[in-house]
PDB file of C-alpha atoms in Angstrom:
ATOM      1  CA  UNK Y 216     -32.781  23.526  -2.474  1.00 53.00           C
ATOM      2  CA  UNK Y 217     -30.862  23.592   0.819  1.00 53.00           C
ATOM      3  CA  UNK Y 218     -30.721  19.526   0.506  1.00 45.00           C
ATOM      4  CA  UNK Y 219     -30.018  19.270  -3.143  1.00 52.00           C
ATOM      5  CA  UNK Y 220     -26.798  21.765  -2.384  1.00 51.00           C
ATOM      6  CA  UNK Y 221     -25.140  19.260   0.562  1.00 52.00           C
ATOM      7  CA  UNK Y 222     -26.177  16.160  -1.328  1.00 49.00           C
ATOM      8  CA  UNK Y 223     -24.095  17.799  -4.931  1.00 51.00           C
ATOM      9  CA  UNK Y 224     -21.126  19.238  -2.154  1.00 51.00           C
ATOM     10  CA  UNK Y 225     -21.555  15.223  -0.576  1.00 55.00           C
ATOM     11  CA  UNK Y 226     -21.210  14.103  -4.583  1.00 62.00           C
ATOM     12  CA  UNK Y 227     -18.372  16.459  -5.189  1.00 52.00           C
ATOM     13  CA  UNK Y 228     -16.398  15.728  -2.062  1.00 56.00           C
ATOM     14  CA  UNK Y 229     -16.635  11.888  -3.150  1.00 54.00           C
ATOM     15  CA  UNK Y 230     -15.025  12.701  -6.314  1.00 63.00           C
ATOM     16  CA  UNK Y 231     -12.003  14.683  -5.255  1.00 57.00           C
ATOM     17  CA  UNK Y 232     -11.440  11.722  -2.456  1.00 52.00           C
ATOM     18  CA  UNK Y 233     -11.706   9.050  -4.968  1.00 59.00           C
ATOM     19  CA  UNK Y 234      -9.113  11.079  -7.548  1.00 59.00           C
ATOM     20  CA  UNK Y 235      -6.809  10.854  -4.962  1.00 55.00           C
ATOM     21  CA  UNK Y 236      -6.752   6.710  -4.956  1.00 55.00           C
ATOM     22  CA  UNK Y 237      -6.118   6.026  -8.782  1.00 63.00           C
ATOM     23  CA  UNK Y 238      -2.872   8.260  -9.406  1.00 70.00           C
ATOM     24  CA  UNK Y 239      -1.556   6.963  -5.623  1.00 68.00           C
ATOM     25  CA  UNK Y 240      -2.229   3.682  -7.214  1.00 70.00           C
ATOM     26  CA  UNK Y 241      -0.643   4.310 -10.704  1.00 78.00           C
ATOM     27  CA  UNK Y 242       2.400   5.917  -9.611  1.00 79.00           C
ATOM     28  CA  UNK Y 243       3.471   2.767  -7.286  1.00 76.00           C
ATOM     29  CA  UNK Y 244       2.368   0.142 -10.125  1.00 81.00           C
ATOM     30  CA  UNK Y 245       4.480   2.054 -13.198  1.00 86.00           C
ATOM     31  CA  UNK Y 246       7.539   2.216 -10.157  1.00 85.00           C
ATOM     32  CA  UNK Y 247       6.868  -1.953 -10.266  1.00 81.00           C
ATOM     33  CA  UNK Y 248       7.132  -1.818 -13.531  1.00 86.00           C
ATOM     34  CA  UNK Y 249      10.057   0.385 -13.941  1.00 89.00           C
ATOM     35  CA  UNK Y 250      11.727  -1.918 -11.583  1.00 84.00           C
ATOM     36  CA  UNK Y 251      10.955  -5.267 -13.690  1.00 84.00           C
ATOM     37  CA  UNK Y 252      12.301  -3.583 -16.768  1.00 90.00           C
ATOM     38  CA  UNK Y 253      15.545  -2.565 -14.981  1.00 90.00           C
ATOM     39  CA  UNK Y 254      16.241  -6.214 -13.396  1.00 87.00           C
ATOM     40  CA  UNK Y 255      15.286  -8.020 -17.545  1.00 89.00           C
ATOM     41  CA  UNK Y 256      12.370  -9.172 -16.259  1.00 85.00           C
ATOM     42  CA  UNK Y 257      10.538  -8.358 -19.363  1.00 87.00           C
ATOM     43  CA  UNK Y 258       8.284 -11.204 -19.406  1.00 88.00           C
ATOM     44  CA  UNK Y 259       6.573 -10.295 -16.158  1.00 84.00           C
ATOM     45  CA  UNK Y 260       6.898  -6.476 -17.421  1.00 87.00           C
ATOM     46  CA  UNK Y 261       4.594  -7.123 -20.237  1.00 90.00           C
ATOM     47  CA  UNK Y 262       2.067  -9.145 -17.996  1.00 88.00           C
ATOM     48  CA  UNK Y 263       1.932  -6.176 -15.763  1.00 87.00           C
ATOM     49  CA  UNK Y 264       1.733  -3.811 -18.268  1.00 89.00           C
ATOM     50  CA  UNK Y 265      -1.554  -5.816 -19.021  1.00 89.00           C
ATOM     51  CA  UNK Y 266      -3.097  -6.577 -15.917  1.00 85.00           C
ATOM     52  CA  UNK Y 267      -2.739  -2.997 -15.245  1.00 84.00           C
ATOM     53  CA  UNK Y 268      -4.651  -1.770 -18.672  1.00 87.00           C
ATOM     54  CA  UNK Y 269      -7.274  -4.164 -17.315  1.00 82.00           C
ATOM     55  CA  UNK Y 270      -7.766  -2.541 -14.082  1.00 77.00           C
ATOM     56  CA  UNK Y 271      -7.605   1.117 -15.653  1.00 78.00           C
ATOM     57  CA  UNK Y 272     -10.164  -0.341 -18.148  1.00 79.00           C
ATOM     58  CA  UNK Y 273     -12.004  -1.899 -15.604  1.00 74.00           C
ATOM     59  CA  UNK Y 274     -12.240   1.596 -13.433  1.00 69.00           C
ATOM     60  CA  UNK Y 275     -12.611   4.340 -15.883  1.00 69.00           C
ATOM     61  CA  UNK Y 276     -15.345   2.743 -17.845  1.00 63.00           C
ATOM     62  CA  UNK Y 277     -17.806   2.972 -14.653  1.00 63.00           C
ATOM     63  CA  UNK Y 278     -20.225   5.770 -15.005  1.00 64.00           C
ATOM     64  CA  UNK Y 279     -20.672   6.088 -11.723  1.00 70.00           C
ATOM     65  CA  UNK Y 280     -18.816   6.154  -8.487  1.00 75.00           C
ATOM     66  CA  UNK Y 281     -20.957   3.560  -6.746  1.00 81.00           C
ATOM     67  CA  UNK Y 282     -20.466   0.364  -7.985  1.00 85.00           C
ATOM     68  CA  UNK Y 283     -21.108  -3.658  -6.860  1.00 91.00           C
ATOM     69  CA  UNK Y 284     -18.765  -5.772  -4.143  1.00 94.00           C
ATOM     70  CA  UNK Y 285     -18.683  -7.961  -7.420  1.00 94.00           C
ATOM     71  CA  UNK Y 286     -16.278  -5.116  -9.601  1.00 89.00           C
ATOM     72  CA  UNK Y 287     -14.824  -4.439  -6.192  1.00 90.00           C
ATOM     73  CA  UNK Y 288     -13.551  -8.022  -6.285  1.00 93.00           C
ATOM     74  CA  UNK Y 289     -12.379  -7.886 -10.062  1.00 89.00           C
ATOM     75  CA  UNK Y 290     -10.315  -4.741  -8.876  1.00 86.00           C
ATOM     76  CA  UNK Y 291      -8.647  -6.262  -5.823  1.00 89.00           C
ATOM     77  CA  UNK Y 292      -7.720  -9.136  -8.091  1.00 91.00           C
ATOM     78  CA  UNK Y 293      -5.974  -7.651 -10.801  1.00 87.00           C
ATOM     79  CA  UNK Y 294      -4.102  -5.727  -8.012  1.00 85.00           C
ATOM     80  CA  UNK Y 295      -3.162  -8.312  -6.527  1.00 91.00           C
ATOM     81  CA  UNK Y 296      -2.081  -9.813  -9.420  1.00 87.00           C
ATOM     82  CA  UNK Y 297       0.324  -6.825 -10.194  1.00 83.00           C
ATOM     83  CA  UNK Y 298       1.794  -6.979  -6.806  1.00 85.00           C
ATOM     84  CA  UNK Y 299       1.960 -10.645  -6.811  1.00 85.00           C
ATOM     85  CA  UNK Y 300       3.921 -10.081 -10.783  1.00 79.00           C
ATOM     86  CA  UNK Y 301       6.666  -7.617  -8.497  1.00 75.00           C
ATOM     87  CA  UNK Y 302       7.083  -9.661  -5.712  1.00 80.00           C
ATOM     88  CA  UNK Y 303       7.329 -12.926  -7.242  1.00 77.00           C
ATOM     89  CA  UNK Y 304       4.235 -14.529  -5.456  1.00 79.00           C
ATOM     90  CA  UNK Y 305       5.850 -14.339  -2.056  1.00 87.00           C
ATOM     91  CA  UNK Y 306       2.089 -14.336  -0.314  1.00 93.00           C
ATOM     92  CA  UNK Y 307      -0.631 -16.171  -1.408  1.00 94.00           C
ATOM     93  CA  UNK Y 308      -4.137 -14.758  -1.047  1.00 95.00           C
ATOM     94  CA  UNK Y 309      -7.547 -16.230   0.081  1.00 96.00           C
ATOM     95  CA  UNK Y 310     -11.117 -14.657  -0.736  1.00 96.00           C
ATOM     96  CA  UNK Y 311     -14.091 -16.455   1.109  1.00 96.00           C
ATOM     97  CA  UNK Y 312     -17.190 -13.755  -1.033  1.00 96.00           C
ATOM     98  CA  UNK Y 313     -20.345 -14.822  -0.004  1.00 96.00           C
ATOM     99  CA  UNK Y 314     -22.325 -14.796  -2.847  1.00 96.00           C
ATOM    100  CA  UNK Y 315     -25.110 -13.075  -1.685  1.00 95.00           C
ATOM    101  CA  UNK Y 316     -22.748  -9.942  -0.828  1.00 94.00           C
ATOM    102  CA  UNK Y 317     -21.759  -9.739  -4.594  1.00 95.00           C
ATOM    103  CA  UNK Y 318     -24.618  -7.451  -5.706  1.00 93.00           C
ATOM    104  CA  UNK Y 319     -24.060  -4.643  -2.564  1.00 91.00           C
ATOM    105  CA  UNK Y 320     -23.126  -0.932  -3.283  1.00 89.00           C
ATOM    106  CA  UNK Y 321     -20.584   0.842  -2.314  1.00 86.00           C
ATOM    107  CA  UNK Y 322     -18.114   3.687  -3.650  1.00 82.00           C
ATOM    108  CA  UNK Y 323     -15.475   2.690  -5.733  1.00 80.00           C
ATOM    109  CA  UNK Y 324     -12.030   1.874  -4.829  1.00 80.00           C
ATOM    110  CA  UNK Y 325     -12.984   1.267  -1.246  1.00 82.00           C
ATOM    111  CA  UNK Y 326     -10.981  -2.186  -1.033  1.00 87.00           C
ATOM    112  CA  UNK Y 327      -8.027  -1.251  -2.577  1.00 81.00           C
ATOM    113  CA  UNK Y 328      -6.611   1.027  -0.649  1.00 80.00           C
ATOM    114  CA  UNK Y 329      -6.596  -1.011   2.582  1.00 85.00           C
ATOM    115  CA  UNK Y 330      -5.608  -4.378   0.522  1.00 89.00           C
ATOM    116  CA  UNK Y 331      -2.176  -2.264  -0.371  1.00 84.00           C
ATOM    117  CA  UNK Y 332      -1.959  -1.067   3.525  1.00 82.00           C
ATOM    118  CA  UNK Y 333      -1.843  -4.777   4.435  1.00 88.00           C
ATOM    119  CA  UNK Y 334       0.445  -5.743   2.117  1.00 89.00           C
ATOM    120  CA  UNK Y 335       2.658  -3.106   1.813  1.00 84.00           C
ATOM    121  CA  UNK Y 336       3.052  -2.656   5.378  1.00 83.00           C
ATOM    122  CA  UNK Y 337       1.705  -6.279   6.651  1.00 88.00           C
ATOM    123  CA  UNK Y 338       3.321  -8.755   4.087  1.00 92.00           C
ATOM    124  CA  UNK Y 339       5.793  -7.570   1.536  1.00 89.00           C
ATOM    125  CA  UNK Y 340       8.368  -6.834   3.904  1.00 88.00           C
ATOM    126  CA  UNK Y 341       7.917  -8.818   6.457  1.00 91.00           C
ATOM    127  CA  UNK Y 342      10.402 -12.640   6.782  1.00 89.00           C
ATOM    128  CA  UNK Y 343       7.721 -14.792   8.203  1.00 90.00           C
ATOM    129  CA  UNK Y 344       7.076 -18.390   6.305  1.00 92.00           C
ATOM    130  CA  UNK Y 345       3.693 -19.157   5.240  1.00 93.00           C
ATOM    131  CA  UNK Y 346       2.200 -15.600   4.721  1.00 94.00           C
ATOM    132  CA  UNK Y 347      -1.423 -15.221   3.404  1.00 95.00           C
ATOM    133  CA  UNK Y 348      -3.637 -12.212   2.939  1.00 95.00           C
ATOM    134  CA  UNK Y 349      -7.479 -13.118   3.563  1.00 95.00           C
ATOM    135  CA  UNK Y 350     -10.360 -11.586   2.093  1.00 95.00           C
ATOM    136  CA  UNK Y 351     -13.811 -12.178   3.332  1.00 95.00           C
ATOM    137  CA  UNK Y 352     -17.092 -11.359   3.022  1.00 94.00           C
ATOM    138  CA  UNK Y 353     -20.787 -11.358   4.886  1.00 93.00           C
ATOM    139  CA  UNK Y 354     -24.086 -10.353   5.790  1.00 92.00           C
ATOM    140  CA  UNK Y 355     -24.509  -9.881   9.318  1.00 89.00           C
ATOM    141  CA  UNK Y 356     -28.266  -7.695  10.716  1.00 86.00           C
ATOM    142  CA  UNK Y 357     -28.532  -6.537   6.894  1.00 81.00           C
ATOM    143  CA  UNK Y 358     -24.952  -4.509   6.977  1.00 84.00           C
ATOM    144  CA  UNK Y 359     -22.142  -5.843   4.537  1.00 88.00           C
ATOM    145  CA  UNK Y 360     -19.134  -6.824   6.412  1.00 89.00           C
ATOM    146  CA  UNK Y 361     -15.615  -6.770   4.631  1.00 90.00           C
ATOM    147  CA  UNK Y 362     -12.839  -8.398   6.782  1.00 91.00           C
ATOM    148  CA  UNK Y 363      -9.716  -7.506   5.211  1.00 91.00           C
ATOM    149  CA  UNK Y 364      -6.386  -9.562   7.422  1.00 91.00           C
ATOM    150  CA  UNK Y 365      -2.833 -10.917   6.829  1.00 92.00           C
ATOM    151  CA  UNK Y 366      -0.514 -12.797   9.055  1.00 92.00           C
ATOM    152  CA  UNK Y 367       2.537 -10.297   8.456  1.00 90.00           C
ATOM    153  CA  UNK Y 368       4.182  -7.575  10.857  1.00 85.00           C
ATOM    154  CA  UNK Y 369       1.268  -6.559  12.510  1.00 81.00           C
ATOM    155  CA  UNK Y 370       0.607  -3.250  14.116  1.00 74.00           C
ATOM    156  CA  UNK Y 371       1.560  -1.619  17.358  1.00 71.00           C
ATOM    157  CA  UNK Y 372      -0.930  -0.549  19.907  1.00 74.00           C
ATOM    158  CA  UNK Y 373       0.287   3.245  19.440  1.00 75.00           C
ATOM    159  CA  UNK Y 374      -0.226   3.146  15.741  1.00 67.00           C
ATOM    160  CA  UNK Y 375      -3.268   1.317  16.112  1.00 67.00           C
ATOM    161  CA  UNK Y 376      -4.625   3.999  18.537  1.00 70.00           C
ATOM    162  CA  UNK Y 377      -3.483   6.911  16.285  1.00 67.00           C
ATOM    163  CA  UNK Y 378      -5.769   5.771  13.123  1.00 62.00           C
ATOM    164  CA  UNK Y 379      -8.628   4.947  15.218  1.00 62.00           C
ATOM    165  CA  UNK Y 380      -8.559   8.794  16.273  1.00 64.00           C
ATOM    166  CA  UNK Y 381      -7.486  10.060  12.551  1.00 56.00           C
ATOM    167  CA  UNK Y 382      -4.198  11.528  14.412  1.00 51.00           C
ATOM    168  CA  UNK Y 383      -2.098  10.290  11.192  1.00 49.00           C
ATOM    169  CA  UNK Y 384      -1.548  12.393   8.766  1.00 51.00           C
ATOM    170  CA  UNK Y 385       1.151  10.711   7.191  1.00 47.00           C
ATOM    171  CA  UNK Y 386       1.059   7.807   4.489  1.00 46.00           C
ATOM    172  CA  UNK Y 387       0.504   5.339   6.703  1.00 46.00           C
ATOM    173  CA  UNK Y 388      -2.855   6.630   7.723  1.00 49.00           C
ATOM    174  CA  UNK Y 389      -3.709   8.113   4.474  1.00 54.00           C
ATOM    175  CA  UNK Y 390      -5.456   5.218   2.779  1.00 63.00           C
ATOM    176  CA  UNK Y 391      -7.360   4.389   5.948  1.00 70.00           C
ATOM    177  CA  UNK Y 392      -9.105   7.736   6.462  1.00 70.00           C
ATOM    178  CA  UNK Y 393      -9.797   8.033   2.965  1.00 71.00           C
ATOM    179  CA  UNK Y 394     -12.016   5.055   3.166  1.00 76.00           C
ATOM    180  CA  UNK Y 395     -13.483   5.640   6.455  1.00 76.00           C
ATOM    181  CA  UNK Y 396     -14.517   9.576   4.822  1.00 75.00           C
ATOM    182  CA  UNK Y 397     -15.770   7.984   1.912  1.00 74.00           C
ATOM    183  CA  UNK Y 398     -17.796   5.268   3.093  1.00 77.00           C
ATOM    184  CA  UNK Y 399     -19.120   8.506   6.000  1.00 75.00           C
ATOM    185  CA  UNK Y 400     -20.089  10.728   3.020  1.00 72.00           C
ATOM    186  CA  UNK Y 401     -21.913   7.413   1.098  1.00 75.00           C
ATOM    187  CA  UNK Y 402     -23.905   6.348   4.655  1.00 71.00           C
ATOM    188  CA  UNK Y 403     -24.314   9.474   6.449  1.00 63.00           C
ATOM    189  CA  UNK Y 404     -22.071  11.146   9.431  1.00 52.00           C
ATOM    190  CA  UNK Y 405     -23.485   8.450  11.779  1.00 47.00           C
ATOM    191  CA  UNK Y 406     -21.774   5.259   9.803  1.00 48.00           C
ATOM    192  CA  UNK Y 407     -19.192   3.662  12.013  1.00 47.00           C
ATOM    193  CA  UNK Y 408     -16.086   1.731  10.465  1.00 46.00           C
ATOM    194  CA  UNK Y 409     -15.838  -1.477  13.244  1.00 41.00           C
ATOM    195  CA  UNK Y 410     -13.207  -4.123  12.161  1.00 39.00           C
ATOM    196  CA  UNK Y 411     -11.106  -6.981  13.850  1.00 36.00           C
ATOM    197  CA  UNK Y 412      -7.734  -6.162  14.822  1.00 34.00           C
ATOM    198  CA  UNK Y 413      -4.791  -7.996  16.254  1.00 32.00           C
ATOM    199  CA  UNK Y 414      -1.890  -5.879  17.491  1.00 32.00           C
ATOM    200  CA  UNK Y 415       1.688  -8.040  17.360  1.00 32.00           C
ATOM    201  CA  UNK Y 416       4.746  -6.830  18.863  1.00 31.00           C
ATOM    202  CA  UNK Y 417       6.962  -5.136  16.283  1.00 27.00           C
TER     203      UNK Y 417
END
């Protein structure tokens, strides 16, 4: 009985962590839209209007909260898409999926989050030529690896140290931590979040 309780509290906790990503996400796309319709740019308006429905569609219809890298992709693309619609295709984006990686679990909305970090605070705003956000995938000793990495501001070593400890509290971490206590409460306490980071000098 004692088990079944921490593994429905593990369940809940999920939930209310994954309710927080999809009205953070909704607010900032309907503010893109907003903004489209106030420039007359009703054309690209109506195409995010769509791409949008197909994401919602796309996320509410799961049954469950663990889903397949596969619908994880879908959802990254039609995101990107969106932001792509606002900022009139000032990045361009590059997946390298292996296929094999396609049919791996893991909780919804885990790339998301961390694909608007980078471009939000990596790309969109940043005046460097050429900029691309990459998106791979692997197998490596049986774990899935997801590198996540754009060529935009960077980060400094100060930030950098702050979300490795959870010290942020602010937006800037929130997305991060979300994901690392997510993917914790859907691997056990022990899972470690490793990933490949180069600081830049902002």
């Amino acid at each position: 009985n004692r088990y079944k309780e921490k593994l429905e509290l593990a369940d809940y906790q999920m939930q209310s962590l994954q309710a927080q990503i999809k009205p953070h996400f909704l607010y900032n796309t309907l503010d893109i839209i907003k903004w489209m319709v106030i420039s007359g740019n009703y054309q690209d308006s109506i195409s995010t209007i769509n791409a949008l429905s197909r994401y919602l569609r796309m996320s509410i219809s799961k049954k469950s909260n663990i889903v397949t890298l596969n619908d994880e992709i879908l959802l990254g693309k039609t995101y990107i898409e969106i932001i792509h619609k606002r900022f009139q295709n000032r990045f361009s984006t590059n997946f390298e999926i292996e296929p094999e990686t396609l049919k791996c679990l893991l909780p919804i909305f885990i790339l998301q989050p961390i694909i608007e970090n980078s471009l939000i605070h990596g790309i969109l705003y940043c005046k460097k030529p050429n900029l691309v956000l990459n998106i791979r995938t692997w197998l490596e000793d049986e774990l899935l690896c997801i590198e996540i990495e754009d060529n935009g501001n960077g980060m400094p070593s100060e930030t950098l140290a702050l979300l490795r400890n959870d010290a942020i509290e602010s937006k800037e971490g929130y997305g991060l931590k979300n994901t690392r206590t997510r993917l914790q409460l859907f691997n056990g306490q022990n899972t470690r979040c490793y990933g490949k980071i180069t600081i830049y000098n902002v």
